[in-house]
XYZ file of C-alpha atoms in Angstrom:
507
model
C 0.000 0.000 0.000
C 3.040 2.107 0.409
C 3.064 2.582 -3.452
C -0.080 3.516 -3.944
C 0.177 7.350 -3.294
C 2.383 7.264 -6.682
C -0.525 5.754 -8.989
C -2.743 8.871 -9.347
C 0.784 10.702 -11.128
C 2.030 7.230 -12.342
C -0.800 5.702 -14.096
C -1.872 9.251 -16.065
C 1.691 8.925 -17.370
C 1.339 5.415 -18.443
C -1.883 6.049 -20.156
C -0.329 8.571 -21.946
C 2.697 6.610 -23.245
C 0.600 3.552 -24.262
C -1.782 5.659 -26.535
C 0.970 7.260 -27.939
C 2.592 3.643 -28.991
C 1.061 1.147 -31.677
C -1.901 0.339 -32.013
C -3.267 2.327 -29.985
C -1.864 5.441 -31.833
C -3.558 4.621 -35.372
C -6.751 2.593 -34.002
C -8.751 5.611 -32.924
C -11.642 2.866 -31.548
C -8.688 1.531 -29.212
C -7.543 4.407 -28.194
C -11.262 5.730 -26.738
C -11.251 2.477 -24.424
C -7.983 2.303 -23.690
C -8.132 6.579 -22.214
C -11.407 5.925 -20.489
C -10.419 2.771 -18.482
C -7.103 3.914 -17.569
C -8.619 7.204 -16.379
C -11.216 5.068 -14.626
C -8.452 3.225 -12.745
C -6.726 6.615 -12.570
C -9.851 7.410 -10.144
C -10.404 4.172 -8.975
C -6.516 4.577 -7.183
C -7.389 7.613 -6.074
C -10.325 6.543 -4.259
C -8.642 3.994 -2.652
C -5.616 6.587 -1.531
C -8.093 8.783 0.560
C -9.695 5.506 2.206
C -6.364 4.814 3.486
C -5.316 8.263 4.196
C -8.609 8.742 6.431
C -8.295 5.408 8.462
C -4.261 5.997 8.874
C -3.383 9.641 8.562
C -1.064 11.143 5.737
C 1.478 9.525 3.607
C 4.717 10.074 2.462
C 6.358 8.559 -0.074
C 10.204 9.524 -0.973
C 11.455 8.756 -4.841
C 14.678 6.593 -4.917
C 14.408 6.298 -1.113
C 16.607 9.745 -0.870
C 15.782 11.089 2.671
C 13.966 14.233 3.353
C 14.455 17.022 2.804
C 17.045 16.698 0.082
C 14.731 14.026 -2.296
C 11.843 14.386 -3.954
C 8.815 13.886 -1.490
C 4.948 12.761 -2.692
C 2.797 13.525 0.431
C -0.871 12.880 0.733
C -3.678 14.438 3.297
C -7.435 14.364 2.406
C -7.172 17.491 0.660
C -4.981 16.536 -1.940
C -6.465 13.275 -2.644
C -9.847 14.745 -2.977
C -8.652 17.066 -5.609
C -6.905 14.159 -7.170
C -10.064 12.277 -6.923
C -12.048 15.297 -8.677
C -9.683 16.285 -11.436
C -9.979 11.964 -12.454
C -13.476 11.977 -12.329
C -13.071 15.230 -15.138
C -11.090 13.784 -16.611
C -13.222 10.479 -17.035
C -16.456 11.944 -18.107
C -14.443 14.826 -20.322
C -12.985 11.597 -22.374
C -16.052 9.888 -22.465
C -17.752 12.865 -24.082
C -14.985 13.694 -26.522
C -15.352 10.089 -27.928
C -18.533 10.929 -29.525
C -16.161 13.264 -31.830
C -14.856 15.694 -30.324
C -10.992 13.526 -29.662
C -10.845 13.909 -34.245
C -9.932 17.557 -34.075
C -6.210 16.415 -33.326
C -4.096 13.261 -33.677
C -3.220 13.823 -29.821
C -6.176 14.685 -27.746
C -5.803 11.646 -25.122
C -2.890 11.311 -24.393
C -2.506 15.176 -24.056
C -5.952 14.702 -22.059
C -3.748 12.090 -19.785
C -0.554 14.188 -19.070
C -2.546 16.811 -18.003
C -4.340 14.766 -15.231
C -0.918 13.341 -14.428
C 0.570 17.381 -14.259
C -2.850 18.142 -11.963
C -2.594 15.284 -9.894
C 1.462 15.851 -9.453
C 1.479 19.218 -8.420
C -1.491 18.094 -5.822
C 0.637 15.506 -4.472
C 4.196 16.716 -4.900
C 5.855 17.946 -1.074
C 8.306 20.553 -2.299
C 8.089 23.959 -4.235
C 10.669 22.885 -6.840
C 7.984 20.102 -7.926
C 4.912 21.774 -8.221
C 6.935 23.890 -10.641
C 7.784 21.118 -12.798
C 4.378 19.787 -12.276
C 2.698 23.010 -13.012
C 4.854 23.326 -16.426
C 3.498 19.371 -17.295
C -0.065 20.205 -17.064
C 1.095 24.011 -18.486
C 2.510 22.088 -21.821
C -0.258 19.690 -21.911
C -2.978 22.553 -21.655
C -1.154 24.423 -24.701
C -1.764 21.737 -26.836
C -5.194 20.756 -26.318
C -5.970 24.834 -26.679
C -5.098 24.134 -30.397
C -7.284 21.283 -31.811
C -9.700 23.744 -32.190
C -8.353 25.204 -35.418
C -9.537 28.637 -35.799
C -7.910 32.777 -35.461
C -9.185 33.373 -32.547
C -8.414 30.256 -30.623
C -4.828 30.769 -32.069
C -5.029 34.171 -31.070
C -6.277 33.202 -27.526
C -3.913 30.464 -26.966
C -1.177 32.631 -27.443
C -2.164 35.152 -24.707
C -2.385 32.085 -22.377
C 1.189 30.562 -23.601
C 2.607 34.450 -23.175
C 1.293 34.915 -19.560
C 2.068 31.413 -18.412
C 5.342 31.963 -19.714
C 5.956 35.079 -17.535
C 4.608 33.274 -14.621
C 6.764 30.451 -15.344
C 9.815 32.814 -14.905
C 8.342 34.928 -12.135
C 7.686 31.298 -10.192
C 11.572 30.018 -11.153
C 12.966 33.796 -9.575
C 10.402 33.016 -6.386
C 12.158 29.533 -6.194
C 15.895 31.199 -5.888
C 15.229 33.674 -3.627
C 13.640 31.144 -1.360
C 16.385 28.522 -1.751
C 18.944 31.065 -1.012
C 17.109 32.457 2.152
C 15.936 29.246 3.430
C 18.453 26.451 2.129
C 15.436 23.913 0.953
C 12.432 23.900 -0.988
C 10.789 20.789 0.701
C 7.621 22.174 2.141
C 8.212 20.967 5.484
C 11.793 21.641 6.077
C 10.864 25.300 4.493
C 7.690 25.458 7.244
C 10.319 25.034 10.263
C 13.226 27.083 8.680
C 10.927 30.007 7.502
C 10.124 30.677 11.535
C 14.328 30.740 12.063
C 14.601 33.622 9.896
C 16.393 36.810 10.546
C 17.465 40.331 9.950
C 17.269 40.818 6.112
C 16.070 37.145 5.426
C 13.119 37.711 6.393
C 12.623 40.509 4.141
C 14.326 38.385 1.035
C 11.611 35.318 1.920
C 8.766 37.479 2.179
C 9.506 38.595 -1.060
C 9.766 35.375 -2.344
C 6.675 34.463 -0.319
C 4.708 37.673 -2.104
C 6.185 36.378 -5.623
C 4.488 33.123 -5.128
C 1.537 34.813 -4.638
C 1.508 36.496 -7.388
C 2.475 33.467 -9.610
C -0.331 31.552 -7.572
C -2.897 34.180 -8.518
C -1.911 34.033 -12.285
C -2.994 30.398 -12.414
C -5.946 30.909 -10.143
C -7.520 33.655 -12.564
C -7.200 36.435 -9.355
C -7.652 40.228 -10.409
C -6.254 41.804 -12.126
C -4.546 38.420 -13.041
C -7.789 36.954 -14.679
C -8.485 38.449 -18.363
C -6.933 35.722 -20.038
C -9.712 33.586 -18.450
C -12.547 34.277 -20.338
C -11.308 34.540 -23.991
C -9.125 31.556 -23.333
C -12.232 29.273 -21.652
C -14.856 30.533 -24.457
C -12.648 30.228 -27.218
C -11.221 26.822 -26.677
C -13.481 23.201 -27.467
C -15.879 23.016 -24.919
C -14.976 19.771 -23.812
C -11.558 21.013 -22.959
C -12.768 24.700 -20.935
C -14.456 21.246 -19.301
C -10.963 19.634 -18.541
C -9.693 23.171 -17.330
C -12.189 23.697 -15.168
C -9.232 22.211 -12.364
C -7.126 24.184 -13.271
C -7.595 27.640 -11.740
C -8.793 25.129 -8.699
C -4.719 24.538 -8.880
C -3.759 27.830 -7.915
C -6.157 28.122 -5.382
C -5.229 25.259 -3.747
C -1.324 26.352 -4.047
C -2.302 29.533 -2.060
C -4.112 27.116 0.389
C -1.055 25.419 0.683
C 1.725 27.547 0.850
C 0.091 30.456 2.922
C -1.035 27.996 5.589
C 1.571 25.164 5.829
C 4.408 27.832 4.860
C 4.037 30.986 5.689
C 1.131 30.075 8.618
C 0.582 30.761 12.226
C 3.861 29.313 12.657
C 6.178 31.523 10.562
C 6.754 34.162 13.379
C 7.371 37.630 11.629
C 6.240 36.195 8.223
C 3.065 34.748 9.436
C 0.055 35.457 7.327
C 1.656 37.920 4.654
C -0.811 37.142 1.688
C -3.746 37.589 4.170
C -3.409 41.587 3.492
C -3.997 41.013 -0.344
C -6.145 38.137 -0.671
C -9.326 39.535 1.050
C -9.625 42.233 -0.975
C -8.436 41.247 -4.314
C -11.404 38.097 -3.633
C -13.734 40.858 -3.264
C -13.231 42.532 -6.381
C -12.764 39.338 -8.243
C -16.432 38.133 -7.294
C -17.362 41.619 -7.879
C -15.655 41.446 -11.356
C -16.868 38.212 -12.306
C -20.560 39.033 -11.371
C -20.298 41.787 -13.977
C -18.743 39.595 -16.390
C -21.604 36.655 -16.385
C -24.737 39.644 -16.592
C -22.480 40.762 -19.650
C -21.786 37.809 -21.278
C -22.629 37.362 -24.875
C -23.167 33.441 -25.562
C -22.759 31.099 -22.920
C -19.686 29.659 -22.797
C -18.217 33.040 -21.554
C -20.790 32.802 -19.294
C -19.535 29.596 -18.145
C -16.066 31.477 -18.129
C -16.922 33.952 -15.760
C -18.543 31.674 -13.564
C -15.255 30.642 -12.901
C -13.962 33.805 -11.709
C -16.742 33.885 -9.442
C -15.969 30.838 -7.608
C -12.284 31.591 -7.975
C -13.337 34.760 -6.085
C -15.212 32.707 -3.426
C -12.491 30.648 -2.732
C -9.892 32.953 -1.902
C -12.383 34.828 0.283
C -13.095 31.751 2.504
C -8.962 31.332 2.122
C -8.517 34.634 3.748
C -10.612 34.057 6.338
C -7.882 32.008 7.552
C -9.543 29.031 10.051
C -10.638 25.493 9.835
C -14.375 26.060 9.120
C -13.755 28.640 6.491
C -11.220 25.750 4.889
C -13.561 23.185 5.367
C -16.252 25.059 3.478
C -13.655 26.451 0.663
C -13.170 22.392 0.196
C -16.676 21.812 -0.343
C -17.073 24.808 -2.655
C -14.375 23.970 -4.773
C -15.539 20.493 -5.339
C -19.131 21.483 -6.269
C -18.085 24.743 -8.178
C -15.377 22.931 -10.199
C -17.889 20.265 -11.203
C -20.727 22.584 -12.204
C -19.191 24.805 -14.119
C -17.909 21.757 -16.261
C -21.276 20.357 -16.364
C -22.438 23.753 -17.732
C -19.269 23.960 -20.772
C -20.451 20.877 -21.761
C -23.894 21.394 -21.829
C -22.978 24.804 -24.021
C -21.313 22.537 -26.603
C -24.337 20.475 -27.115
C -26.789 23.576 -27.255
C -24.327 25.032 -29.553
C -24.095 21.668 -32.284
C -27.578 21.740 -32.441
C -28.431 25.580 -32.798
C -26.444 25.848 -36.202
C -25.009 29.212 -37.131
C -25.761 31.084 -34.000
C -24.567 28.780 -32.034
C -24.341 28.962 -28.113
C -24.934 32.841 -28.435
C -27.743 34.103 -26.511
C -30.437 35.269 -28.864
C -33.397 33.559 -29.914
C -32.943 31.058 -32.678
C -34.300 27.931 -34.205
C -34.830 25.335 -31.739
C -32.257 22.538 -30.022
C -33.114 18.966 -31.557
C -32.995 17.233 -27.653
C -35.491 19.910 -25.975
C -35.978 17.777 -23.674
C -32.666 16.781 -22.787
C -30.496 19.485 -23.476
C -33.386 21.724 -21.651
C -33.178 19.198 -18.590
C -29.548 19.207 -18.452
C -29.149 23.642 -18.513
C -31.748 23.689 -16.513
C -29.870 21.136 -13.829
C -26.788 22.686 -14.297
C -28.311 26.170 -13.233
C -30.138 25.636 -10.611
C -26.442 24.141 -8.951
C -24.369 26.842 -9.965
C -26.819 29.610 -9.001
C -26.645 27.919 -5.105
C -30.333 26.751 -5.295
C -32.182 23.611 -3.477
C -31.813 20.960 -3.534
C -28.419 20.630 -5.279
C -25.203 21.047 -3.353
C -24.821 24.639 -4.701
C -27.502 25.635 -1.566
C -25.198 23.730 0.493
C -22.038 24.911 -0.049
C -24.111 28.513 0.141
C -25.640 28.604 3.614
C -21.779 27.101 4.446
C -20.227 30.276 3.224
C -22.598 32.144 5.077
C -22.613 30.491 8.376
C -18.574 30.528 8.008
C -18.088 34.062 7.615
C -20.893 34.802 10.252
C -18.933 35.777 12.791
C -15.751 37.365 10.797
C -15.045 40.906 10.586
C -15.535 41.627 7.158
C -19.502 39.869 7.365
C -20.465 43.259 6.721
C -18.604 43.489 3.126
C -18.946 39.728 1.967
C -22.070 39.278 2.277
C -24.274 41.867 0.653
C -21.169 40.909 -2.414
C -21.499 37.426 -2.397
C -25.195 37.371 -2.338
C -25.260 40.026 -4.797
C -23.179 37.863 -7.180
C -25.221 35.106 -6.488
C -28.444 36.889 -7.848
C -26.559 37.705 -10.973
C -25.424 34.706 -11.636
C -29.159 34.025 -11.260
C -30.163 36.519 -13.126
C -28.049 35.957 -16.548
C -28.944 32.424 -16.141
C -32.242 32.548 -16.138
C -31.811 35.423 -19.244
C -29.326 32.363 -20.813
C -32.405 30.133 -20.756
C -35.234 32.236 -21.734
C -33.369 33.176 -24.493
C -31.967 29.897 -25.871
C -35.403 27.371 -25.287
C -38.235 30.129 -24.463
C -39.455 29.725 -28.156
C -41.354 27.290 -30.182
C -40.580 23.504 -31.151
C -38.478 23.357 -34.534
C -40.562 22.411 -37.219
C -40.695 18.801 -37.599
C -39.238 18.722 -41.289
C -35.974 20.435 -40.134
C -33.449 17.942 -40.353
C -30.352 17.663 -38.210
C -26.838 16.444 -39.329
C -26.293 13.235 -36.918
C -23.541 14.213 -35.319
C -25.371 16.862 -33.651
C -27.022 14.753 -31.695
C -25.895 13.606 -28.126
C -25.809 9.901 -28.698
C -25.049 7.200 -26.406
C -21.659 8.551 -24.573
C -22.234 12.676 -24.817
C -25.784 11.630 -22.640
C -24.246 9.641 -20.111
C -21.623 11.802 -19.467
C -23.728 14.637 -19.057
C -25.802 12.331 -16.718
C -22.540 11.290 -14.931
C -21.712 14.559 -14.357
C -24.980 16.358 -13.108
C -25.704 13.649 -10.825
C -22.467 14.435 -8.643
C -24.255 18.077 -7.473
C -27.242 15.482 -6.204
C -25.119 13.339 -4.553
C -22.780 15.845 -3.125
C -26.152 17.082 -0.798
C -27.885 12.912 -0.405
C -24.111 12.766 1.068
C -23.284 16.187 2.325
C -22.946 14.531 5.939
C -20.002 12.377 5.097
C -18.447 14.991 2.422
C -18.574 17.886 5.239
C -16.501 15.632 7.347
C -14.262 14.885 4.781
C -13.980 18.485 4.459
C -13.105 19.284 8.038
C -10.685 16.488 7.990
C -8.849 17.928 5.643
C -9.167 21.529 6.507
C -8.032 20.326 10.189
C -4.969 18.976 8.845
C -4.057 21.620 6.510
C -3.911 23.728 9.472
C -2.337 21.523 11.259
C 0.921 21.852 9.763
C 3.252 20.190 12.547
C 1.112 16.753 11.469
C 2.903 17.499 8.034
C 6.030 17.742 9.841
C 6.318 15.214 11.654
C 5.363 12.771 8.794
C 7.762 14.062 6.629
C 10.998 13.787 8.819
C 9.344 10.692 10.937
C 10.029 9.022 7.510
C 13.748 10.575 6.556
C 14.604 8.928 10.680
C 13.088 5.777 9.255
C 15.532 5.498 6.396
């Protein structure tokens, strides 16, 4: 069982490797199977990992056997795993979809699809700094790639933006690295978290810089203002199926932040404790605020599915700054239900848009869907979970976020904001639905091209996927205290500690 902590970065990079080989490679039939079972065992691992890791505590697992902190170091708490759980699941029902089609754009769309989960899943897992770079540049590469099978100006024109930024990040994220190995000697996450307290005279100033340009690097990926305009051109221009798959990926950053700023530069970091907390409550603030604005202005609604991201990217790093268990525990939950119905809703865009013809997802009233039914279900679904209605687990993770930041300071401010974003989002998506089905049936001569239609594998992932808001509130008992788990030992950083060296005195 000791190996089992590597499978959710391991298997992703087999998967990748065998559909890149004969015959998988020219058998196109072969190749659908082979990505959706290996991403099925991908999440099938997973699941197993965070059984363990909630019976027996966290794992570590060092490469080669080279002790900590000078080897590289997997280490897995319930928050990780969950997210590694969560981006597999994507990626299963994302690759199930595609098969109807979608994977013909370009030669390389699973196995790209499969080093991406392996690059999510790595820098979830990975225990030093130096790592999540390299992990972060796998899923970076990856994501470049899959930007492209949609073969058109302005995809071109919005991939390049996104290569560009991620390319200064990349740098800003390498210069972050050097001034914290110089400072601090290490860049293992638990060696940093007791060195970072030792600190003095100018070192502390040196790592708080380097602490402040990880934040900035962290808020690149995580779509934070004014880091977030590459978000919506580069989600609504890109194949829906794959704005689907990188609906993790700002969830990536976020959880970065989560990680550094409380197992890093936490309560425990003496003078250095806490420094992002003076720029991440308000820059969450005017991201929801921002993002709010965005979805009530959206044209068509995959950038309406864009800028829902921003607005639970702005959630998230409010219930981050908050900066205690319960507000963790809730961000958890959140990202989990946000990440999933915001994919739910790119997908269900692409459908609407196949079968609308020249107008596409855009929201003006056209000539009827050929699934009403379905396709009307599904938006409908989606909706009612991303605009925090019952009974889907949107509601839940709502009246969470409320009860959380009850007692805060800053009640006052987030709020009338959050539940003012909340009735936008309501607001353009009931406009997004009145305007794409509120009209009559297609006449029953008009023919559809057959590829339009869902078929067998778009249905049941769409099924797959809008049944995990449901479950997330039949189940919100044991979820929430799978949440609080892992909040608990995110905070609890000596537990991280501990594990980490208890294993470099057991070698």
């Amino acid at each position: 069982m000791q190996h089992l902590i590597t499978l959710p970065v391991l298997l992703p990079l087999l998967a990748g490797i065998i559909l890149l080989l004969p015959p998988c490679g020219k058998n196109l039939v072969l190749r659908r199977w082979v990505a959706s079972f290996m991403a099925l065992f991908t999440l099938v691992a997973s699941t197993l990992l965070l059984t363990t890791i909630l019976g027996s505590g966290p794992l570590v697992y060092a490469i080669g056997e080279w002790q900590p902190p000078f080897g590289i170091v997997l280490y897995a708490d319930p928050l990780a795993v969950a997210l590694c759980i969560l981006t597999s699941f994507l990626s299963l029902v994302t690759i199930v979809y595609a098969s109807r089609g979608d994977d013909k754009a370009g030669s390389f769309f699973h196995p790209l699809a499969h080093f991406l989960l392996m690059g999510v899943n790595g820098a979830f897992l990975t225990g030093d700094l130096f790592n999540l770079f390299v992990f972060f540049e796998v899923l970076l590469i990856a994501s470049y790639a899959l930007l492209m099978h949609k073969k058109d100006k302005h995809t071109t024109k919005a991939a390049l933006h996104y290569v560009i930024l991620n390319l200064v990040g990349s740098s800003i994220f390498l210069i972050a690295l050097g001034v914290l190995y110089g400072v601090l000697g290490t860049l293992n996450m638990a060696d940093m978290a007791v060195k970072v307290a030792l600190l003095q005279g100018d070192d502390i100033y040196l790592a708080k810089i380097g602490g402040l340009l990880l934040l900035i690097v962290f808020a690149l990926k995580a779509a934070l203002l004014p880091l977030h305009l590459w978000l919506p051109a580069t989600y609504g221009r890109a194949m829906p199926v794959i704005a689907a798959q990188f609906a993790i990926m700002t969830k990536v950053g976020v959880y970065a932040i989560m990680r550094v700023f409380t197992m890093i530069f936490g309560e425990q970091a003496g003078e250095l404790s806490g420094i992002a907390s003076t720029w991440l409550w308000p820059l969450a603030l005017v991201t929801l605020v921002v993002g709010a604005v965005g979805v009530l202005a959206a044209e068509d609604l995959r950038r309406l599915s864009a800028n829902l991201v921003i607005v639970s990217v702005g959630t998230l790093i409010a219930m981050v700054a908050l900066n205690n268990e319960q507000a963790t525990a809730v961000a958890i939950y959140y990202l989990i239900h946000s990440t999933i119905a915001c994919a739910a809703m790119f997908l269900v865009a692409d459908m609407i848009a196949l079968q609308r013809g020249k107008v596409q997802d855009r929201l003006v009233n056209s000539r009827g869907v050929a699934e009403p039914k379905l396709l009307g279900f599904c938006f409908v679904f989606a909706a009612i979970a991303l605009a925090g209605l019952p009974p889907l687990s949107g509601f839940v993770a709502k009246l969470w976020l409320l009860d959380a930041s009850y007692g805060a300071e800053v009640a006052w401010v987030f709020w009338p904001i959050y539940l003012l974003a909340s009735l936008a989002t309501l607001v353009a998506l009931s406009r997004a639905g009145t305007s794409l089905f509120w009209h009559d049936h297609p006449n029953q001569d008009e023919q559809f091209e057959d590829n339009v239609y869902a078929g067998k594998r778009r249905t049941w992932a769409l099924v797959l996927i809008l049944a995990v808001p449901l479950m997330m509130t039949v189940f919100a008992a044991p979820l929430s205290e799978m949440s609080n788990q892992a909040a608990a030992a995110l905070h609890n950083s000596q537990v991280a500690i501990d594990t980490v060296f208890a294993l470099a005195k057991e070698q």
